CSV table of C-alpha atoms and ligand atoms in Angstrom, one decimal:
chain,number,residue,atom,x,y,z
T,1,MET,CA,18.0,20.0,22.6
T,2,ARG,CA,19.9,22.8,20.9
T,3,ILE,CA,20.8,26.4,21.7
T,4,ASP,CA,22.2,28.2,18.7
T,5,GLY,CA,22.9,24.8,17.0
T,6,THR,CA,24.6,23.4,20.2
T,7,PRO,CA,23.2,20.6,22.0
T,8,TYR,CA,22.6,21.1,25.6
T,9,ARG,CA,20.8,19.5,28.5
T,10,THR,CA,19.5,21.5,31.5
T,11,ILE,CA,21.7,19.9,34.0
T,12,TRP,CA,25.0,17.9,33.8
T,13,PRO,CA,27.8,16.7,36.1
T,14,ASP,CA,30.9,19.0,35.9
T,15,ALA,CA,34.2,17.6,34.8
T,16,ASP,CA,35.3,18.1,38.5
T,17,GLY,CA,33.1,15.3,39.5
T,18,ILE,CA,31.8,17.2,42.7
T,19,SER,CA,29.4,19.5,41.3
T,20,VAL,CA,26.8,20.1,38.5
T,21,ARG,CA,26.2,22.8,35.9
T,22,VAL,CA,22.7,24.2,35.1
T,23,ILE,CA,21.4,26.6,32.6
T,24,ASP,CA,20.1,29.9,34.6
T,25,GLN,CA,16.5,30.0,33.4
T,26,THR,CA,16.1,33.4,35.2
T,27,ARG,CA,18.2,35.0,32.6
T,28,LEU,CA,16.8,33.4,29.5
T,29,PRO,CA,15.6,34.3,26.8
T,30,PHE,CA,17.9,37.5,26.6
T,31,ALA,CA,21.0,36.0,28.3
T,32,PHE,CA,22.4,32.5,28.4
T,33,GLU,CA,24.4,31.8,31.6
T,34,ILE,CA,25.5,28.6,33.1
T,35,VAL,CA,25.7,28.3,37.0
T,36,ARG,CA,27.8,25.9,38.9
T,37,ILE,CA,26.1,24.2,42.0
T,38,ALA,CA,28.5,22.7,44.4
T,39,THR,CA,26.6,22.5,47.7
T,40,VAL,CA,23.2,21.6,49.1
T,41,ALA,CA,22.4,25.2,49.8
T,42,GLU,CA,23.2,26.2,46.4
T,43,ALA,CA,21.0,23.4,45.0
T,44,ALA,CA,18.1,24.6,47.3
T,45,ARG,CA,18.5,28.1,46.1
T,46,ALA,CA,18.7,27.3,42.6
T,47,ILE,CA,15.2,25.6,42.9
T,48,LYS,CA,13.8,28.3,45.1
T,49,THR,CA,14.7,31.1,42.9
T,50,MET,CA,13.8,29.2,39.7
T,51,ILE,CA,17.2,29.3,38.3
T,52,VAL,CA,16.0,25.7,37.4
T,53,ARG,CA,12.3,25.1,37.4
T,54,GLY,CA,9.8,22.5,35.8
T,55,ALA,CA,8.8,19.5,37.9
T,56,PRO,CA,11.2,16.9,36.3
T,57,LEU,CA,14.2,19.2,36.5
T,58,ILE,CA,13.4,20.1,40.1
T,59,GLY,CA,13.4,16.5,40.9
T,60,VAL,CA,16.8,15.9,39.3
T,61,THR,CA,18.4,19.0,40.8
T,62,ALA,CA,17.1,17.9,44.3
T,63,ALA,CA,18.6,14.5,43.6
T,64,TYR,CA,22.1,16.0,43.0
T,65,GLY,CA,21.6,18.5,45.9
T,66,LEU,CA,21.2,15.6,48.2
T,67,ALA,CA,24.3,14.0,46.7
T,68,LEU,CA,26.4,17.1,47.4
T,69,ALA,CA,25.0,17.3,50.8
T,70,MET,CA,26.7,14.0,51.5
T,71,ARG,CA,30.1,15.6,50.6
T,72,GLU,CA,29.5,18.1,53.4
T,73,ASP,CA,27.8,15.8,56.0
T,74,ALA,CA,27.3,12.2,55.3
T,75,SER,CA,25.9,11.3,58.7
T,76,ASN,CA,22.0,10.2,59.0
T,77,ASP,CA,21.6,13.8,60.7
T,78,GLY,CA,23.0,15.4,57.7
T,79,LEU,CA,21.0,13.2,55.3
T,80,ASP,CA,17.8,14.1,57.2
T,81,ARG,CA,18.7,17.9,57.2
T,82,ALA,CA,19.4,17.9,53.6
T,83,VAL,CA,16.2,16.1,52.7
T,84,ALA,CA,14.2,18.6,54.7
T,85,VAL,CA,16.0,21.6,53.3
T,86,LEU,CA,15.4,20.4,49.7
T,87,ALA,CA,11.8,19.2,50.3
T,88,ALA,CA,10.8,22.6,51.6
T,89,THR,CA,12.0,24.6,48.5
T,90,ARG,CA,9.0,24.0,46.4
T,91,PRO,CA,5.8,22.3,47.7
T,92,THR,CA,3.7,21.4,44.6
T,93,ALA,CA,5.8,19.5,42.1
T,94,ILE,CA,5.8,15.8,43.4
T,95,ASN,CA,9.0,15.0,41.5
T,96,LEU,CA,10.9,16.8,44.2
T,97,ARG,CA,9.7,14.5,46.9
T,98,TRP,CA,10.0,11.4,44.6
T,99,ALA,CA,13.5,12.0,43.7
T,100,LEU,CA,14.5,12.7,47.4
T,101,ASP,CA,12.9,9.4,48.6
T,102,ARG,CA,14.4,7.5,45.9
T,103,VAL,CA,18.2,8.9,46.7
T,104,ALA,CA,17.6,9.0,50.4
T,105,GLY,CA,16.2,5.4,50.4
T,106,ASN,CA,19.2,4.3,48.7
T,107,LEU,CA,21.7,5.9,51.1
T,108,ARG,CA,20.3,4.6,54.5
T,109,GLU,CA,21.9,1.3,54.1
T,110,THR,CA,25.2,2.7,52.6
T,111,PRO,CA,28.3,3.3,54.7
T,112,SER,CA,28.7,7.1,55.0
T,113,HIS,CA,32.0,7.1,53.3
T,114,GLU,CA,30.3,5.7,50.2
T,115,ARG,CA,27.3,7.9,50.3
T,116,PHE,CA,28.5,10.8,48.2
T,117,ALA,CA,29.4,8.6,45.2
T,118,ARG,CA,26.3,6.4,45.5
T,119,ALA,CA,24.0,9.4,45.6
T,120,PHE,CA,25.8,11.2,42.8
T,121,SER,CA,25.4,8.2,40.4
T,122,GLU,CA,21.8,7.8,41.4
T,123,ALA,CA,21.1,11.3,40.5
T,124,GLY,CA,22.7,10.6,37.2
T,125,ARG,CA,20.5,7.5,36.6
T,126,ILE,CA,17.4,9.5,37.5
T,127,ALA,CA,18.5,12.1,35.0
T,128,GLU,CA,19.0,9.6,32.2
T,129,GLU,CA,15.6,7.9,33.0
T,130,ASP,CA,14.0,11.3,32.7
T,131,VAL,CA,15.4,11.9,29.2
T,132,ALA,CA,14.3,8.4,28.1
T,133,SER,CA,10.7,9.1,29.7
T,134,CYS,CA,10.4,12.4,27.9
T,135,HIS,CA,11.6,11.0,24.7
T,136,ALA,CA,8.9,8.1,24.8
T,137,ILE,CA,6.4,10.8,25.7
T,138,GLY,CA,7.4,12.4,22.6
T,139,HIS,CA,6.9,9.4,20.4
T,140,HIS,CA,3.4,8.6,22.0
T,141,GLY,CA,2.1,12.1,21.8
T,142,ALA,CA,3.6,12.5,18.3
T,143,ARG,CA,1.4,9.7,17.1
T,144,LEU,CA,-1.7,11.6,18.3
T,145,LEU,CA,-0.6,14.6,16.6
T,146,ALA,CA,0.3,12.8,13.3
T,147,ASP,CA,-3.3,11.2,13.3
T,148,LEU,CA,-5.0,14.5,14.1
T,149,ALA,CA,-3.1,16.2,11.1
T,150,LYS,CA,-4.3,13.2,8.8
T,151,GLU,CA,-7.9,13.5,10.0
T,152,LYS,CA,-7.9,17.3,9.4
T,153,GLY,CA,-6.0,17.1,6.2
T,154,ARG,CA,-4.2,20.3,7.0
T,155,PRO,CA,-1.5,21.7,9.4
T,156,ILE,CA,-2.8,21.6,12.8
T,157,THR,CA,-2.7,24.1,15.8
T,158,VAL,CA,-1.6,23.0,19.2
T,159,LEU,CA,-2.1,25.3,22.4
T,160,THR,CA,0.3,24.9,25.2
T,161,HIS,CA,0.6,26.6,28.6
T,162,CYS,CA,3.6,27.6,30.8
T,163,ASN,CA,6.9,25.8,29.8
T,164,ALA,CA,6.9,22.1,29.7
T,165,GLY,CA,9.6,21.8,27.4
T,166,TRP,CA,13.2,20.6,27.4
T,167,LEU,CA,14.0,23.5,29.8
T,168,ALA,CA,11.5,22.0,32.4
T,169,THR,CA,13.1,18.5,32.1
T,170,VAL,CA,16.5,17.3,31.6
T,171,ASP,CA,16.0,17.0,27.9
T,172,TRP,CA,13.0,17.0,25.3
T,173,GLY,CA,10.3,18.0,27.7
T,174,THR,CA,6.9,16.6,28.4
T,175,ALA,CA,4.0,18.8,26.7
T,176,LEU,CA,6.7,19.8,24.0
T,177,ALA,CA,8.4,16.5,23.4
T,178,PRO,CA,5.5,15.4,21.1
T,179,ILE,CA,5.6,18.5,19.2
T,180,TYR,CA,9.4,18.3,18.7
T,181,VAL,CA,8.9,14.7,17.8
T,182,ALA,CA,6.1,15.3,15.3
T,183,HIS,CA,8.0,18.3,13.9
T,184,GLU,CA,10.9,16.0,13.1
T,185,MET,CA,8.7,13.6,11.5
T,186,GLY,CA,7.3,16.3,9.2
T,187,VAL,CA,3.9,16.7,10.7
T,188,LYS,CA,2.9,20.3,9.8
T,189,LEU,CA,1.8,22.2,12.9
T,190,HIS,CA,1.7,25.6,14.6
T,191,VAL,CA,1.9,26.1,18.3
T,192,PHE,CA,0.0,28.9,20.2
T,193,VAL,CA,2.1,29.6,23.2
T,194,ASP,CA,0.2,31.2,26.2
T,195,GLU,CA,2.4,33.9,27.8
T,196,THR,CA,1.9,32.5,31.3
T,197,ARG,CA,1.7,35.4,33.7
T,198,PRO,CA,3.0,36.1,36.2
T,199,ARG,CA,6.4,34.7,35.3
T,200,ASN,CA,5.9,34.5,31.6
T,201,GLN,CA,7.5,31.0,31.3
T,202,GLY,CA,5.5,30.7,27.9
T,203,ALA,CA,6.7,33.9,26.5
T,204,ALA,CA,10.2,33.7,27.7
T,205,LEU,CA,11.1,30.0,27.8
T,206,THR,CA,8.8,28.1,25.6
T,207,ALA,CA,8.9,30.6,22.7
T,208,PHE,CA,12.6,30.6,23.2
T,209,GLU,CA,12.8,26.7,22.8
T,210,LEU,CA,10.4,26.7,19.8
T,211,ASN,CA,12.5,29.5,18.1
T,212,GLY,CA,15.8,27.4,18.7
T,213,HIS,CA,14.2,24.3,16.8
T,214,GLY,CA,12.4,26.1,14.0
T,215,VAL,CA,8.9,25.2,15.3
T,216,PRO,CA,6.3,27.5,13.8
T,217,HIS,CA,4.4,29.3,16.8
T,218,THR,CA,2.6,32.5,18.0
T,219,VAL,CA,2.8,33.8,21.6
T,220,ILE,CA,-0.6,35.0,22.9
T,221,ALA,CA,-1.8,36.7,25.9
T,222,ASP,CA,-3.2,34.3,28.5
T,223,ASN,CA,-6.7,35.4,28.0
T,224,ALA,CA,-6.7,34.9,24.2
T,225,GLY,CA,-7.0,31.1,24.2
T,226,GLY,CA,-10.8,30.7,24.7
T,227,HIS,CA,-11.4,33.2,22.0
T,228,LEU,CA,-9.2,31.2,19.6
T,229,MET,CA,-11.0,27.9,20.6
T,230,GLN,CA,-14.3,29.4,19.9
T,231,HIS,CA,-13.3,30.3,16.3
T,232,GLY,CA,-11.9,27.0,15.5
T,233,GLY,CA,-8.2,28.2,15.9
T,234,ILE,CA,-7.1,25.3,18.2
T,235,ASP,CA,-7.1,21.8,17.3
T,236,VAL,CA,-5.7,20.3,20.4
T,237,CYS,CA,-4.3,21.5,23.9
T,238,ILE,CA,-1.2,19.8,25.4
T,239,VAL,CA,0.2,20.8,28.9
T,240,GLY,CA,2.6,19.5,31.4
T,241,SER,CA,1.8,18.6,35.0
T,242,ASP,CA,3.5,19.3,38.3
T,243,ARG,CA,1.5,16.6,40.1
T,244,THR,CA,-1.3,14.3,38.8
T,245,THR,CA,-3.2,12.3,41.1
T,246,ALA,CA,-3.9,8.5,41.0
T,247,ASN,CA,-7.4,9.2,39.6
T,248,GLY,CA,-6.1,11.5,36.9
T,249,ASP,CA,-6.6,15.2,38.3
T,250,VAL,CA,-3.8,17.2,36.7
T,251,CYS,CA,-2.1,19.9,38.7
T,252,ASN,CA,-0.2,22.4,36.4
T,253,LYS,CA,0.9,26.0,36.2
T,254,ILE,CA,-1.8,28.4,37.2
T,255,GLY,CA,-4.3,29.2,34.3
T,256,THR,CA,-4.2,25.6,33.1
T,257,TYR,CA,-7.7,24.9,34.4
T,258,LEU,CA,-9.3,27.8,32.6
T,259,LYS,CA,-7.8,26.5,29.3
T,260,ALA,CA,-9.3,23.1,30.1
T,261,LEU,CA,-12.7,24.6,30.7
T,262,ALA,CA,-12.5,26.6,27.3
T,263,ALA,CA,-11.3,23.4,25.6
T,264,SER,CA,-14.2,21.4,27.0
T,265,ASP,CA,-16.7,23.9,26.0
T,266,ASN,CA,-15.5,24.0,22.5
T,267,ARG,CA,-14.9,20.2,22.0
T,268,VAL,CA,-11.1,20.6,21.8
T,269,PRO,CA,-9.1,17.6,23.0
T,270,PHE,CA,-7.1,18.4,26.1
T,271,TYR,CA,-4.0,16.3,26.9
T,272,ALA,CA,-1.5,16.3,29.8
T,273,ALA,CA,2.0,14.8,29.1
T,274,LEU,CA,3.9,13.6,32.1
T,275,PRO,CA,6.4,11.0,33.2
T,276,PHE,CA,5.6,8.4,35.9
T,277,SER,CA,7.7,10.5,38.6
T,278,THR,CA,4.7,13.1,38.4
T,279,ILE,CA,1.9,10.7,39.5
T,280,ASP,CA,1.1,11.0,43.1
T,281,TRP,CA,-0.5,7.5,43.8
T,282,THR,CA,-1.2,8.6,47.5
T,283,LEU,CA,-3.9,11.2,46.4
T,284,ASP,CA,-7.3,10.7,44.6
T,285,ASP,CA,-8.7,14.3,44.8
T,286,GLY,CA,-6.4,16.9,43.4
T,287,VAL,CA,-8.4,20.0,44.1
T,288,ALA,CA,-8.7,19.0,47.9
T,289,GLN,CA,-5.3,17.4,48.4
T,290,ILE,CA,-2.6,18.9,46.3
T,291,PRO,CA,-0.7,21.8,48.3
T,292,ILE,CA,-0.7,24.8,45.9
T,293,GLU,CA,2.3,27.0,46.1
T,294,GLU,CA,1.7,30.7,46.9
T,295,ARG,CA,4.6,32.8,45.6
T,296,ASP,CA,5.8,36.4,46.1
T,297,ALA,CA,3.4,39.1,45.4
T,298,ARG,CA,6.2,40.9,43.6
T,299,GLU,CA,6.0,38.4,40.6
T,300,VAL,CA,2.4,40.1,40.1
T,301,THR,CA,3.3,43.7,40.8
T,302,HIS,CA,6.5,43.8,39.0
T,303,LEU,CA,7.8,42.8,35.4
T,304,THR,CA,11.3,42.6,34.3
T,305,GLY,CA,12.2,42.9,30.6
T,306,ARG,CA,14.8,44.2,28.0
T,307,LEU,CA,15.2,47.9,27.2
T,308,PRO,CA,15.8,49.2,23.6
T,309,ASP,CA,19.5,49.9,24.6
T,310,GLY,CA,20.0,46.3,25.7
T,311,GLY,CA,19.9,46.8,29.4
T,312,PHE,CA,17.2,45.3,31.7
T,313,ALA,CA,14.7,47.0,33.9
T,314,THR,CA,12.1,45.9,36.4
T,315,VAL,CA,9.0,48.0,36.5
T,316,GLU,CA,5.9,48.2,38.7
T,317,VAL,CA,2.6,47.3,36.9
T,318,VAL,CA,-0.1,47.2,39.7
T,319,SER,CA,-1.6,50.1,41.5
T,320,PRO,CA,0.7,50.6,44.5
T,321,GLY,CA,-1.0,49.4,47.9
T,322,SER,CA,-3.4,46.9,46.4
T,323,PRO,CA,-3.2,43.5,48.1
T,324,VAL,CA,-2.1,40.8,45.6
T,325,ALA,CA,-2.5,36.9,45.6
T,326,ASN,CA,-0.2,34.8,43.6
T,327,PRO,CA,-1.2,31.0,43.6
T,328,ALA,CA,1.3,29.3,41.3
T,329,PHE,CA,-0.6,26.3,40.4
T,330,ASP,CA,-4.1,25.1,39.7
T,331,VAL,CA,-5.9,21.7,39.3
T,332,THR,CA,-7.7,20.5,36.3
T,333,PRO,CA,-10.1,17.8,37.4
T,334,ALA,CA,-9.9,14.3,35.4
T,335,ARG,CA,-13.2,14.8,33.8
T,336,LEU,CA,-11.8,17.8,31.6
T,337,VAL,CA,-8.7,15.9,30.5
T,338,THR,CA,-9.0,13.8,27.2
T,339,GLY,CA,-6.0,11.6,28.0
T,340,ILE,CA,-2.6,11.5,29.9
T,341,ILE,CA,0.4,11.1,27.8
T,342,THR,CA,3.1,9.0,29.6
T,343,GLU,CA,6.2,7.1,28.7
T,344,ARG,CA,4.2,4.0,28.5
T,345,GLY,CA,1.5,5.2,26.2
T,346,VAL,CA,-1.6,7.4,26.6
T,347,ALA,CA,-3.8,6.7,29.5
T,348,GLU,CA,-7.5,7.5,30.3
T,349,PRO,CA,-7.6,10.0,33.0
T,350,SER,CA,-9.0,7.6,35.6
T,351,THR,CA,-7.7,5.3,38.2
T,352,GLU,CA,-8.3,2.3,36.1
T,353,GLY,CA,-6.7,4.1,33.0
T,354,LEU,CA,-3.5,4.9,34.9
T,355,LEU,CA,-3.5,1.4,36.5
T,356,ALA,CA,-3.8,-0.2,33.1
T,357,LEU,CA,-0.5,1.5,32.2
T,358,TYR,CA,1.1,0.9,35.6
T,359,PRO,CA,-0.1,-2.5,36.8
T,360,GLU,CA,2.6,-2.7,39.3
T,361,ARG,CA,1.0,0.0,41.2
T,362,ARG,CA,-2.2,-2.1,41.5
T,363,LYS,CA,-0.1,-4.7,43.4
T,364,ALA,CA,1.3,-2.0,45.5
T,365,ALA,CA,-2.3,-0.7,46.6
C,401,LIG,O1,6.7,27.1,38.3
C,401,LIG,P1,7.3,26.3,37.2
C,401,LIG,O2,7.9,27.1,36.0
C,401,LIG,O3,8.2,25.3,37.9
C,401,LIG,O4,6.0,25.6,36.6
C,401,LIG,C1,6.3,24.6,35.5
C,401,LIG,C2,5.2,23.9,35.2
C,401,LIG,O5,4.0,24.3,35.7
C,401,LIG,C3,5.2,23.0,34.1
C,401,LIG,O6,4.1,23.0,33.3
C,401,LIG,C4,5.2,21.6,34.7
C,401,LIG,O7,6.3,21.6,35.5
C,401,LIG,C5,5.3,20.6,33.9
C,401,LIG,S1,7.0,20.4,33.4
C,401,LIG,C6,7.5,19.3,32.3
């Protein structure tokens, strides 16, 4: 997708062939900086500090991180250590584990002097597959949006939470891909963007993306969505996911569940958009089984923003001394989800619905 008219991906191999470059998402929307990642420690740090974030992009970065580790120590011990370091960076997004398993599985039988090259190209393949999946999600979801616009006979309104756009993947995004494709098709739509406290991925990143592509949108406080739905202001919700269980429970950024409850109460369709790498086939009860990342209290107690003189400042916003909790994700049970938009089409949020799209998993079960 584009920044100031220039096409970018969120991660790409550097010309030196031994490192990757990423967009530093902690600096957006006010500064555009590119960071070089040349070691497994730098890859782990980039994921942990959220220089890169979003489930699919975390997975691709971890895949490249494992490749870079093979330049430093290509032994089996080195491989195990690198997998452990990268897997520990963020616990909720399953794409991380999925990508590590795929790259590591490929390496076990590979002679150590070939491991770096093999892992680096496997990471590249994962990145390309992610782009193709997200683009396909865009086409399937855009069809839903086009049908809805036709049915309503007027421009439609879409609510989204967090950032599940191209910045959260390698390109295109998950929840935002249908919006981009529909916008390109000429479907008239307006996106309501939840600011998404505490880190404000909606206000900072989703709004930045939509601005860059000329998609009409309005940023709202997280608490405003229910009110808009009650007054007919939202036609459809589309969110991404960090992990979706085999029965269709959708784990996503904290606050998603509340939007799904409001959508259900107001009969607003609620879709999750995600690639196959986000489905955890080993789990069937998201609320009980998905590990929810607890992040630093400072994300709640402090806010960073731009000052009128262009400088940046971090300010305290919580009464000093009050205890703070910061769960980063929640789970929306399948019963509140209208459909799951995948690269293979739209699935019913149930075990049967997902298996109908992924019949090879039925054989594996
Ligand atoms: O904590 P983050 O910013 O990594 O969380 C991102 C989200 O929750 C996204 O909605 C999710 O990863 C879906 S991404 C395509």
